[in-house]
Amino acid sequence: MVRCGTAVGTPDYISPEVLMSQENNSCYGRECDWWAVGVFLYEILVGETPFYAESLVGTYGKIMNHKNSLSFPDDIEVSKNAKDLICAFLSHREVRLGRSSVDEIKQHPFFANDQWTFDTIRDTVAPVVSELSSDIDTSNFDDIEDEKSHVETFPTPKAFTGNQLPFVGFTYFREDHCDWINGLHLCSLQSDDLQKKLQNLEEQLKNEMQVKDQLENKIRTSNSCLEKLSKQLDEEMNGRRILETTLCQLEREKALLQHQSVENTRRAEQEAEKKRSLEKEVNSLRDQLEDLKKKSESSHASIEKNVHLQKQLDEATEALKAGAEEASRHRKAQAEMTKQIQQLETSVRDLQNKNSTLENSKLDLGRELINLQETLEMERRACSQGTEAIADLQGRISGLEEEAKELKSTLTYAQEEKRELQEKLAHLEKEKSSQEINLTYKLKVLQQDLDQEQAEHKAAKARLTDSSKIYESIEEAKSEAMKEMEQKLQEERALKQQLENKLLEVEKQSSILDCDYKQAQQLLEDLSRTKEKLTEEVKNLNLQIEQESQKRSQMQKELKTQGQEVIALHTSEKQLKQELNHLLDLKQNLQKQNQDLLMERQNAEGQIKELQDQLESEHYFTTLYKTQVRELKEECEEKNKLYKDLQQRLHELQEERDSLASELEVTLTKADSEHLARSIAEDQYSDLEKEKIMKELELKEMMARHKQEIGEKEATIISLEEANRTLTSDVANLANEKEEMNNKLKETLEQLQRSKEEERHISAMKISFEKQLQIERTLKIQAVNKLAEIMNRKEVRGVHRHSDMDIHRKEKENRKLQLELRSEKEKLNDIIIKHQREIEELQAMVAEDSQLRMEMQMALASKDSDIEQLRCQLTSLSVHSLDSTSISSGPDLDAEDGYPDSRLEGWLSLPLKNTKRFGWEKKYVVVSSKKILFYDSEQDKEKSNPSMVLDIDKLFHVRPVTQTDVYRADARDIPRIFQILYANEGEFKKDQEFPAEPLSTGDRSSYICHKGHEFVPTLYHFPSNCEACTRPLWNMFKPPAALECRRCHIKCHKDHLDLKEEVIAPCRVNYDVSMAKNLLLLATSREEQQKWVGKLIKKIPKKPPAAEHTPRPSQSLSPLSPRLSPRNSPRLSHRPAIKGQSSKASPTTKPR
């Protein structure tokens, strides 16, 4: 297993566990290589990596959410077995194919065929054999042009970093060679050694089983403690739920009372309106009465009408009284209801405050419990680690003591050798000095002899020169003597050389002995130093053991104190529960008293209302009588004067009256029907409001329950994850031990197999003989059985004739039924095929209609932008036309005057699938006040045929990119690229040539949420800066842990979040990432990019577009309502000039 703090590897091929290791410091093994195998299999079949994205964060996000992001394209045929194999490789590490062994991969159905197996794959012929002309033939490879770029050279660091020190002492060796050597060595071992090893392994297994039992007992005890704690938590949760249910009931009662008060106010208003209408009718009737009294005092008919009108007046007055009474009653009831609501609100607030205090105390208790549990687990881990460390230290101490003993023995041995060498040196020096003395003495003697002889020789020569002729015989004798002397000299020289050689050898031996002596001294010094170091280490280890024992005692004391604190918290919790129960009892008593008081109040209010009604009726009658008396007196005076005029007009008025009466009846019937409809609608509205309030309350309850369930599930998930981590670590340790044991067992089994191979040869011979015996036996039994069958057939042939006839009949009936079944199945299949064809045709029709509709909408959007442009030009012309010379100076206008701030045009490039392979494609882009239009060319713009339309109201964010966002792009293009984020609903395309990259949405567990940000943990090997501090955020080899927000793409160190520093600003982007898309655009230059980004940022709406209430495409692409109508414009005759001007300005925007 590997534990690494940095994610190593190519981004497209990194597995999720490697990415997780930089955050959690978790381990990963060889299974990450099988992930890479799945990635390149997908790339071979599809032509692209499965988790491709332009940015590093995008690729990492897709890899972490591989369950949802892995998909196969429909246009490429991939077999089911290949898909299954790739999905098995690109899965979670615990379920990944090949995690246990390679045999799992070999057994996959993808590799099943008739041509080869994994044993014979080396001998099979390849499906494509390339023809090569020589060993240097590279015709099958594509020619890659060398990029003319300066090669970057990294400066050699002056300081020694020590990066390679952990690899000192490591060696490489072939596993096959070691296996072969081990096999040879194992063959030489005997069966007695194997039995001893097996016994040792069995003893080890027993010991490990005992350790396992002890661990299981510890786990059981810890589980029992956890169960007790969970029971206590459940009891607390039940109490909290009861409180929440009471709160919900109170809220429901409050909402119902509010609804009743609203209805009462509405009814009071209705009755007030009725009262007003009745008063109006009474006034109109009074007017009619007065007119009639004036007109018809003399006639009996007028008197009868007066009587009738008086009756109507009485009825209206009674109705008015009843309405006033009902209005007063409703007002009083409303006032009572408001008082009750206020009382209930106060009680609800008190209960809510109490509930909040209780919840806060409960949350504090829960947090303390969690902290205590965490501290308990940490202490247990620390204890276990301390015991392990003590055991390791004891083992080290014993090992160091043994090493010290060995070093002491080696020291004594070295000292003895030193003494022996010193004695030898002294003896050799003595011999050397004696030999030197002897040799010098001999040399001196020989030199003296030589000098004497030379002197004699010179004297003899002098004599001989004087008497050469006389003494010729003497010369011959002397020559002979000279020869003898020369021979003696040569012998002496040879002896001298021998002595010199001996001297040299002695000197060599002495120098060698000196070197040995120096080496022995150095060894002695090294051994003394190591001895001192070891003593110091032993002292340090003893100090560490004492410190750890002290820590352990302190931890035990802290555990006891924490246990006491837990007991105190439990007691406080029980007291709080008792107080809660007491409060609930008080609440019930108060509610009962409140109900009794309400009943008494209602009775009293009823009596008061009756008395007030009587008073009002009497007062009303008195006022009526007084007014009637006054009116009658005035009418008598006037009617005497107008009696004569009224007789003449009576006939005319009667006719008018008949017509008005018919019209009145019609209007009254209409008014009644409208009033009924309105009352029915209001009742329905009140019912709907009731249902709405109830549903809102139910929704609140559901949300509260959902939050509770989420909190509980998150807590359980956290506990399970911790348990999973501990168990995985235990499992990993056990797996390592198991692997070691398995290796030892394999070695023993191999030896056993080799010993059994000899026995197999013997057993094979035995089996062959047994097979021959069995074959002979079977042949004999078959012959006997055949004879028995022949005898039985002769006896039973006559009996089975009738049964055979029945069987034949049944078979015929079965065949007929099967034929009928087949025919019916064929008919059914024909019907299904017809229906499927019809459905396919309908779907094709729907698709064609939707495509036509989309094209029409896009054309409409382009026409709207053209209209907007013409309108802007018209307004500019109307401004310029104030002068007399405005028409002549029209063509000299600048291009910017024709395009206001709300409009922007130019050439931009969009990415094609993979920017590295396919590159970018140019588009002519037009930005109007409401749309962004993409055209393939300027001709398409003139024809109003856009390839893509984006709604500006759906824009979220516009920003320039960095190298980490588009690390696949060329470094020279990065300053020219910018990014647009927009909602899905605001996009309309003809074809899917330029699919905008949807932002990846994974499990929330893979993102770190902070101040609205959704941080993704990454590493930066390219230049990038932290937006919270001045420290560098990148490094080529060992980059620091970093975070990047996938919403606003802010970058910072992970330390700022871990240390809880208030340096990171809140997220600027407020939108749902699941409803957003990402689009990259390439400008012609850096200045153009800045211009586009600046102008598009101004157009982003301040409020983010709501995803739920988005309009339909037809509404969003509806034509703009022109504010300036062409009739009112004074310069309609100048439109051709405007078109010419725009056509002149357009070529300047073409790309160079």
mmCIF file with all atom_site columns, C-alpha atoms in Angstrom, residues 13 33-50 78 82-83 85-87 89-90:
data_model
loop_
_atom_site.group_PDB
_atom_site.id
_atom_site.type_symbol
_atom_site.label_atom_id
_atom_site.label_alt_id
_atom_site.label_comp_id
_atom_site.label_asym_id
_atom_site.label_entity_id
_atom_site.label_seq_id
_atom_site.pdbx_PDB_ins_code
_atom_site.Cartn_x
_atom_site.Cartn_y
_atom_site.Cartn_z
_atom_site.occupancy
_atom_site.B_iso_or_equiv
_atom_site.pdbx_formal_charge
_atom_site.auth_seq_id
_atom_site.auth_comp_id
_atom_site.auth_asym_id
_atom_site.auth_atom_id
_atom_site.pdbx_PDB_model_num
ATOM 1  C CA . TYR A 1 13 ? -5.640  8.629  -15.902 1.00 0.00 ? 13 TYR A CA 1
ATOM 2  C CA . ASP A 1 33 ? -3.175  0.901  -12.266 1.00 0.00 ? 33 ASP A CA 1
ATOM 3  C CA . TRP A 1 34 ? -6.269  -1.120 -13.320 1.00 0.00 ? 34 TRP A CA 1
ATOM 4  C CA . TRP A 1 35 ? -8.219  2.176  -13.356 1.00 0.00 ? 35 TRP A CA 1
ATOM 5  C CA . ALA A 1 36 ? -5.669  3.542  -15.850 1.00 0.00 ? 36 ALA A CA 1
ATOM 6  C CA . VAL A 1 37 ? -6.096  0.357  -17.939 1.00 0.00 ? 37 VAL A CA 1
ATOM 7  C CA . GLY A 1 38 ? -9.853  1.039  -18.112 1.00 0.00 ? 38 GLY A CA 1
ATOM 8  C CA . VAL A 1 39 ? -9.196  4.647  -19.222 1.00 0.00 ? 39 VAL A CA 1
ATOM 9  C CA . PHE A 1 40 ? -6.890  3.726  -22.084 1.00 0.00 ? 40 PHE A CA 1
ATOM 10 C CA . LEU A 1 41 ? -9.243  0.869  -23.182 1.00 0.00 ? 41 LEU A CA 1
ATOM 11 C CA . TYR A 1 42 ? -12.012 3.485  -23.458 1.00 0.00 ? 42 TYR A CA 1
ATOM 12 C CA . GLU A 1 43 ? -9.630  5.809  -25.335 1.00 0.00 ? 43 GLU A CA 1
ATOM 13 C CA . ILE A 1 44 ? -8.662  3.023  -27.786 1.00 0.00 ? 44 ILE A CA 1
ATOM 14 C CA . LEU A 1 45 ? -12.326 2.208  -28.552 1.00 0.00 ? 45 LEU A CA 1
ATOM 15 C CA . VAL A 1 46 ? -13.842 5.736  -28.516 1.00 0.00 ? 46 VAL A CA 1
ATOM 16 C CA . GLY A 1 47 ? -10.872 7.918  -29.476 1.00 0.00 ? 47 GLY A CA 1
ATOM 17 C CA . GLU A 1 48 ? -11.073 10.155 -26.394 1.00 0.00 ? 48 GLU A CA 1
ATOM 18 C CA . THR A 1 49 ? -10.563 9.810  -22.628 1.00 0.00 ? 49 THR A CA 1
ATOM 19 C CA . PRO A 1 50 ? -13.785 9.164  -20.650 1.00 0.00 ? 50 PRO A CA 1
ATOM 20 C CA . VAL A 1 78 ? -18.992 -0.833 -28.452 1.00 0.00 ? 78 VAL A CA 1
ATOM 21 C CA . ALA A 1 82 ? -16.204 -4.306 -23.684 1.00 0.00 ? 82 ALA A CA 1
ATOM 22 C CA . LYS A 1 83 ? -18.556 -1.894 -21.865 1.00 0.00 ? 83 LYS A CA 1
ATOM 23 C CA . LEU A 1 85 ? -14.969 -4.621 -18.780 1.00 0.00 ? 85 LEU A CA 1
ATOM 24 C CA . ILE A 1 86 ? -14.427 -0.820 -18.895 1.00 0.00 ? 86 ILE A CA 1
ATOM 25 C CA . CYS A 1 87 ? -17.135 -0.230 -16.249 1.00 0.00 ? 87 CYS A CA 1
ATOM 26 C CA . PHE A 1 89 ? -12.184 -1.177 -14.302 1.00 0.00 ? 89 PHE A CA 1
ATOM 27 C CA . LEU A 1 90 ? -13.669 2.325  -13.820 1.00 0.00 ? 90 LEU A CA 1
#
